[in-house]
Amino acid sequence: MARYTGPVCRLCRTEGKKLFLKGDRCKSDKCPLNKKRGAPGKDPKARAGKRSEYGLQLREKQGLKRRYCLLEKQFFLTYEKAQRMPGITGENLIKLLESRLDNVVFRMHFAVSRNQARQLVTHGHFLVNGKAVNIPSYECKPGDVIEVKESSKKLVAIQNALNEVSKSGNYPWINLDVDAQKGTYVSYPERAAITDLADVKEQLVVELYSK
C-alpha cells in the first residue's frame, strides 16, 4: 500500500497552515509554524508572490488531500464518487472523507492523528458492527458501531489518545462511550459543524478537477 513516508511537518510548512498530522505536537511550541518557519526548499521567498487562480486551487486540493493522509489517486477517486452523488459535490467530498474508517477512529479519540488511526486500523485493532475491519478507506454509514477489539483495549497508544477526550471534546455526529471504548457514527456531519475545516474552501478543489 503506497503512502507518504517523509517528514509530515514539511507538508504543513508547504501549505502554510496546520494540517494537524502529528497530534499534540501540532498544538505545542514544537510546531514549526509556531516558530514561524517558512516553506521548505531553496529561497521560498522567491515563490511567495501572489498566486494565480490555478495556484490557489492546487494548494487547496493539496492541503485537503494531505490533511486526510491520502495520495492523489485515492483522493481523486473519492472526488469522482462525490461527483456522482446527489447534492453539492464539495460537501459530498467532505462527507466521504469524514466517513472513512481511519478518520472516524481519529474523531472517536482512539488515535491522536489520522496517520496513527490509519496504522491502528491496518493492524486490525477495531471492529465495525462486531466484525473485524482493517481497511482504512472503509466507508462508515450512520448507525455503524466502531469499537476497539477486546485484545487491544490495553494498547498504550489507544489509552493515551482516550486520555485527551476531555481536552478535545466530542463531535455532535459521534456518540462515544470512553469506558467501553466504543462509539457510534450517528450521522453524516453537517459541513458547518466541522469547525477544524473552517479554513478549507472545498469549492476550489471542485473547480480544479472540473477543468
mmCIF file of C-alpha atoms in Angstrom:
data_model
loop_
_atom_site.group_PDB
_atom_site.id
_atom_site.type_symbol
_atom_site.label_atom_id
_atom_site.label_comp_id
_atom_site.label_asym_id
_atom_site.label_seq_id
_atom_site.Cartn_x
_atom_site.Cartn_y
_atom_site.Cartn_z
ATOM 1 C CA MET A 1 0.000 0.000 0.000
ATOM 2 C CA ALA A 2 1.515 3.301 -1.123
ATOM 3 C CA ARG A 3 1.791 6.043 1.463
ATOM 4 C CA TYR A 4 3.789 9.179 2.203
ATOM 5 C CA THR A 5 6.736 8.387 4.488
ATOM 6 C CA GLY A 6 8.531 11.742 4.584
ATOM 7 C CA PRO A 7 8.520 14.385 7.354
ATOM 8 C CA VAL A 8 4.917 15.495 7.855
ATOM 9 C CA CYS A 9 5.797 18.876 9.363
ATOM 10 C CA ARG A 10 7.247 19.717 5.956
ATOM 11 C CA LEU A 11 3.756 19.342 4.477
ATOM 12 C CA CYS A 12 2.316 21.908 6.898
ATOM 13 C CA ARG A 13 5.123 24.322 6.045
ATOM 14 C CA THR A 14 4.424 23.838 2.334
ATOM 15 C CA GLU A 15 0.736 24.665 2.773
ATOM 16 C CA GLY A 16 1.453 27.477 5.225
ATOM 17 C CA LYS A 17 -1.120 26.214 7.733
ATOM 18 C CA LYS A 18 -1.538 23.476 10.314
ATOM 19 C CA LEU A 19 -2.841 20.187 8.947
ATOM 20 C CA PHE A 20 -2.708 18.530 12.407
ATOM 21 C CA LEU A 21 -0.743 15.496 11.248
ATOM 22 C CA LYS A 22 1.207 14.854 14.470
ATOM 23 C CA GLY A 23 -1.361 15.056 17.248
ATOM 24 C CA ASP A 24 -0.321 17.043 20.322
ATOM 25 C CA ARG A 25 2.912 18.241 18.715
ATOM 26 C CA CYS A 26 0.838 20.416 16.374
ATOM 27 C CA LYS A 27 -0.628 22.216 19.399
ATOM 28 C CA SER A 28 2.714 22.673 21.164
ATOM 29 C CA ASP A 29 5.572 25.140 20.798
ATOM 30 C CA LYS A 30 7.495 22.458 18.888
ATOM 31 C CA CYS A 31 5.325 23.015 15.809
ATOM 32 C CA PRO A 32 7.483 24.631 13.066
ATOM 33 C CA LEU A 33 4.638 27.005 12.165
ATOM 34 C CA ASN A 34 4.626 28.344 15.727
ATOM 35 C CA LYS A 35 8.307 29.096 15.232
ATOM 36 C CA LYS A 36 7.379 30.984 12.029
ATOM 37 C CA ARG A 37 9.481 28.722 9.826
ATOM 38 C CA GLY A 38 8.889 29.332 6.137
ATOM 39 C CA ALA A 39 8.144 26.946 3.306
ATOM 40 C CA PRO A 40 10.737 24.229 2.615
ATOM 41 C CA GLY A 41 13.082 24.373 -0.340
ATOM 42 C CA LYS A 42 15.592 26.856 -1.726
ATOM 43 C CA ASP A 43 14.712 30.533 -1.491
ATOM 44 C CA PRO A 44 11.000 30.153 -0.506
ATOM 45 C CA LYS A 45 10.620 33.951 -0.510
ATOM 46 C CA ALA A 46 11.073 33.906 -4.284
ATOM 47 C CA ARG A 47 7.956 31.692 -4.506
ATOM 48 C CA ALA A 48 5.875 33.684 -2.031
ATOM 49 C CA GLY A 49 4.341 36.098 -4.546
ATOM 50 C CA LYS A 50 0.688 36.416 -5.445
ATOM 51 C CA ARG A 51 -0.743 33.072 -6.552
ATOM 52 C CA SER A 52 -2.704 32.534 -9.724
ATOM 53 C CA GLU A 53 -6.242 31.141 -9.705
ATOM 54 C CA TYR A 54 -4.843 27.711 -10.565
ATOM 55 C CA GLY A 55 -2.233 28.039 -7.804
ATOM 56 C CA LEU A 56 -4.920 28.748 -5.199
ATOM 57 C CA GLN A 57 -6.987 25.777 -6.368
ATOM 58 C CA LEU A 58 -3.967 23.479 -6.354
ATOM 59 C CA ARG A 59 -2.885 24.464 -2.848
ATOM 60 C CA GLU A 60 -6.443 23.947 -1.542
ATOM 61 C CA LYS A 61 -6.556 20.469 -3.081
ATOM 62 C CA GLN A 62 -3.117 19.534 -1.788
ATOM 63 C CA GLY A 63 -3.927 20.788 1.707
ATOM 64 C CA LEU A 64 -7.206 18.851 1.938
ATOM 65 C CA LYS A 65 -5.658 15.698 0.492
ATOM 66 C CA ARG A 66 -2.754 15.839 2.922
ATOM 67 C CA ARG A 67 -4.973 16.607 5.895
ATOM 68 C CA TYR A 68 -6.755 13.278 5.382
ATOM 69 C CA CYS A 69 -3.439 11.490 4.591
ATOM 70 C CA LEU A 70 -4.397 10.401 1.073
ATOM 71 C CA LEU A 71 -2.359 10.093 -2.094
ATOM 72 C CA GLU A 72 -3.535 11.624 -5.372
ATOM 73 C CA LYS A 73 -5.264 8.569 -6.845
ATOM 74 C CA GLN A 74 -7.172 7.837 -3.615
ATOM 75 C CA PHE A 75 -8.268 11.452 -3.342
ATOM 76 C CA PHE A 76 -9.359 11.715 -6.988
ATOM 77 C CA LEU A 77 -11.411 8.510 -6.777
ATOM 78 C CA THR A 78 -13.147 9.945 -3.699
ATOM 79 C CA TYR A 79 -13.865 13.146 -5.644
ATOM 80 C CA GLU A 80 -15.325 11.169 -8.557
ATOM 81 C CA LYS A 81 -17.640 9.334 -6.175
ATOM 82 C CA ALA A 82 -18.703 12.656 -4.610
ATOM 83 C CA GLN A 83 -19.460 13.984 -8.091
ATOM 84 C CA ARG A 84 -21.837 11.101 -8.807
ATOM 85 C CA MET A 85 -23.773 11.634 -5.565
ATOM 86 C CA PRO A 86 -26.824 13.923 -5.424
ATOM 87 C CA GLY A 87 -26.211 17.299 -3.803
ATOM 88 C CA ILE A 88 -23.257 19.693 -3.716
ATOM 89 C CA THR A 89 -20.056 17.981 -4.868
ATOM 90 C CA GLY A 90 -17.764 19.837 -2.443
ATOM 91 C CA GLU A 91 -19.902 18.969 0.576
ATOM 92 C CA ASN A 92 -20.210 15.370 -0.651
ATOM 93 C CA LEU A 93 -16.404 15.195 -0.840
ATOM 94 C CA ILE A 94 -16.048 16.303 2.783
ATOM 95 C CA LYS A 95 -18.774 13.856 3.813
ATOM 96 C CA LEU A 96 -16.950 10.942 2.164
ATOM 97 C CA LEU A 97 -13.603 11.931 3.668
ATOM 98 C CA GLU A 98 -15.162 12.185 7.127
ATOM 99 C CA SER A 99 -16.807 8.768 6.682
ATOM 100 C CA ARG A 100 -13.520 6.910 6.142
ATOM 101 C CA LEU A 101 -12.896 4.427 8.951
ATOM 102 C CA ASP A 102 -9.449 5.838 9.754
ATOM 103 C CA ASN A 103 -10.948 9.328 10.125
ATOM 104 C CA VAL A 104 -13.844 8.076 12.280
ATOM 105 C CA VAL A 105 -11.352 6.273 14.543
ATOM 106 C CA PHE A 106 -9.453 9.563 14.844
ATOM 107 C CA ARG A 107 -12.647 11.527 15.581
ATOM 108 C CA MET A 108 -13.544 8.999 18.289
ATOM 109 C CA HIS A 109 -10.220 9.737 20.023
ATOM 110 C CA PHE A 110 -8.856 6.226 19.587
ATOM 111 C CA ALA A 111 -5.807 7.822 17.910
ATOM 112 C CA VAL A 112 -4.066 11.191 18.228
ATOM 113 C CA SER A 113 -3.737 11.702 14.458
ATOM 114 C CA ARG A 114 -5.181 10.331 11.234
ATOM 115 C CA ASN A 115 -1.841 8.730 10.407
ATOM 116 C CA GLN A 116 -1.878 6.832 13.686
ATOM 117 C CA ALA A 117 -5.537 5.899 13.167
ATOM 118 C CA ARG A 118 -4.709 4.524 9.730
ATOM 119 C CA GLN A 119 -1.950 2.366 11.210
ATOM 120 C CA LEU A 120 -4.158 1.056 14.031
ATOM 121 C CA VAL A 121 -6.936 0.151 11.570
ATOM 122 C CA THR A 122 -4.485 -1.600 9.237
ATOM 123 C CA HIS A 123 -3.153 -3.642 12.165
ATOM 124 C CA GLY A 124 -6.676 -4.894 12.885
ATOM 125 C CA HIS A 125 -7.428 -3.298 16.257
ATOM 126 C CA PHE A 126 -11.071 -2.371 15.502
ATOM 127 C CA LEU A 127 -14.453 -3.966 14.933
ATOM 128 C CA VAL A 128 -17.269 -2.429 12.890
ATOM 129 C CA ASN A 129 -20.680 -3.766 13.878
ATOM 130 C CA GLY A 130 -18.921 -6.683 15.569
ATOM 131 C CA LYS A 131 -16.787 -7.650 12.556
ATOM 132 C CA ALA A 132 -13.059 -7.040 12.165
ATOM 133 C CA VAL A 133 -12.249 -4.408 9.512
ATOM 134 C CA ASN A 134 -8.671 -3.493 8.604
ATOM 135 C CA ILE A 135 -9.329 -1.248 5.594
ATOM 136 C CA PRO A 136 -8.708 2.449 6.375
ATOM 137 C CA SER A 137 -10.870 3.594 3.440
ATOM 138 C CA TYR A 138 -13.891 1.557 4.615
ATOM 139 C CA GLU A 139 -16.920 3.874 4.379
ATOM 140 C CA CYS A 140 -18.812 4.097 7.656
ATOM 141 C CA LYS A 141 -22.578 4.520 7.487
ATOM 142 C CA PRO A 142 -24.841 6.236 10.052
ATOM 143 C CA GLY A 143 -25.590 3.765 12.813
ATOM 144 C CA ASP A 144 -22.316 1.863 12.489
ATOM 145 C CA VAL A 145 -20.728 0.916 15.805
ATOM 146 C CA ILE A 146 -16.931 1.102 15.928
ATOM 147 C CA GLU A 147 -15.172 -0.461 18.891
ATOM 148 C CA VAL A 148 -11.712 -1.468 19.992
ATOM 149 C CA LYS A 149 -11.122 -5.226 19.921
ATOM 150 C CA GLU A 150 -11.059 -6.777 23.387
ATOM 151 C CA SER A 151 -7.435 -7.844 22.942
ATOM 152 C CA SER A 152 -6.429 -4.265 22.017
ATOM 153 C CA LYS A 153 -8.152 -2.319 24.801
ATOM 154 C CA LYS A 154 -4.978 -2.041 26.875
ATOM 155 C CA LEU A 155 -2.899 -0.791 23.951
ATOM 156 C CA VAL A 156 -0.878 2.192 25.193
ATOM 157 C CA ALA A 157 -1.452 4.256 22.031
ATOM 158 C CA ILE A 158 -5.232 3.963 22.357
ATOM 159 C CA GLN A 159 -5.208 4.602 26.117
ATOM 160 C CA ASN A 160 -3.104 7.744 25.673
ATOM 161 C CA ALA A 161 -5.380 9.020 22.906
ATOM 162 C CA LEU A 162 -8.524 8.473 25.007
ATOM 163 C CA ASN A 163 -6.960 10.490 27.828
ATOM 164 C CA GLU A 164 -7.224 13.539 25.561
ATOM 165 C CA VAL A 165 -11.025 13.324 25.159
ATOM 166 C CA SER A 166 -11.675 15.831 27.941
ATOM 167 C CA LYS A 167 -9.337 18.333 26.268
ATOM 168 C CA SER A 168 -10.520 17.865 22.689
ATOM 169 C CA GLY A 169 -14.230 17.332 23.303
ATOM 170 C CA ASN A 170 -16.708 15.212 21.372
ATOM 171 C CA TYR A 171 -18.254 15.736 17.952
ATOM 172 C CA PRO A 172 -22.060 16.047 17.532
ATOM 173 C CA TRP A 173 -22.201 13.343 14.833
ATOM 174 C CA ILE A 174 -20.439 10.790 17.058
ATOM 175 C CA ASN A 175 -21.634 9.107 20.247
ATOM 176 C CA LEU A 176 -18.654 7.883 22.274
ATOM 177 C CA ASP A 177 -18.525 5.568 25.292
ATOM 178 C CA VAL A 178 -14.990 6.056 26.620
ATOM 179 C CA ASP A 179 -15.196 3.314 29.268
ATOM 180 C CA ALA A 180 -16.378 0.682 26.786
ATOM 181 C CA GLN A 181 -14.001 2.016 24.117
ATOM 182 C CA LYS A 182 -16.908 2.021 21.695
ATOM 183 C CA GLY A 183 -18.532 4.684 19.572
ATOM 184 C CA THR A 184 -21.455 5.091 17.173
ATOM 185 C CA TYR A 185 -21.245 7.024 13.928
ATOM 186 C CA VAL A 186 -24.634 8.671 14.422
ATOM 187 C CA SER A 187 -24.937 10.656 11.191
ATOM 188 C CA TYR A 188 -23.005 12.279 8.395
ATOM 189 C CA PRO A 189 -21.604 15.558 9.754
ATOM 190 C CA GLU A 190 -23.064 18.871 8.661
ATOM 191 C CA ARG A 191 -20.421 20.907 6.856
ATOM 192 C CA ALA A 192 -20.744 23.856 9.254
ATOM 193 C CA ALA A 193 -20.256 21.546 12.257
ATOM 194 C CA ILE A 194 -16.717 20.552 11.204
ATOM 195 C CA THR A 195 -15.026 23.521 12.850
ATOM 196 C CA ASP A 196 -11.452 22.383 12.208
ATOM 197 C CA LEU A 197 -12.164 22.647 8.461
ATOM 198 C CA ALA A 198 -13.431 26.218 8.700
ATOM 199 C CA ASP A 199 -10.464 27.449 6.652
ATOM 200 C CA VAL A 200 -10.983 24.858 3.881
ATOM 201 C CA LYS A 201 -12.581 26.010 0.616
ATOM 202 C CA GLU A 202 -13.615 22.724 -0.975
ATOM 203 C CA GLN A 203 -15.268 24.543 -3.882
ATOM 204 C CA LEU A 204 -11.771 25.406 -5.150
ATOM 205 C CA VAL A 205 -10.997 21.671 -5.285
ATOM 206 C CA VAL A 206 -14.141 21.099 -7.357
ATOM 207 C CA GLU A 207 -13.156 23.936 -9.709
ATOM 208 C CA LEU A 208 -9.679 22.450 -10.145
ATOM 209 C CA TYR A 209 -10.927 18.979 -11.043
ATOM 210 C CA SER A 210 -13.682 20.398 -13.282
ATOM 211 C CA LYS A 211 -11.185 21.910 -15.733
#
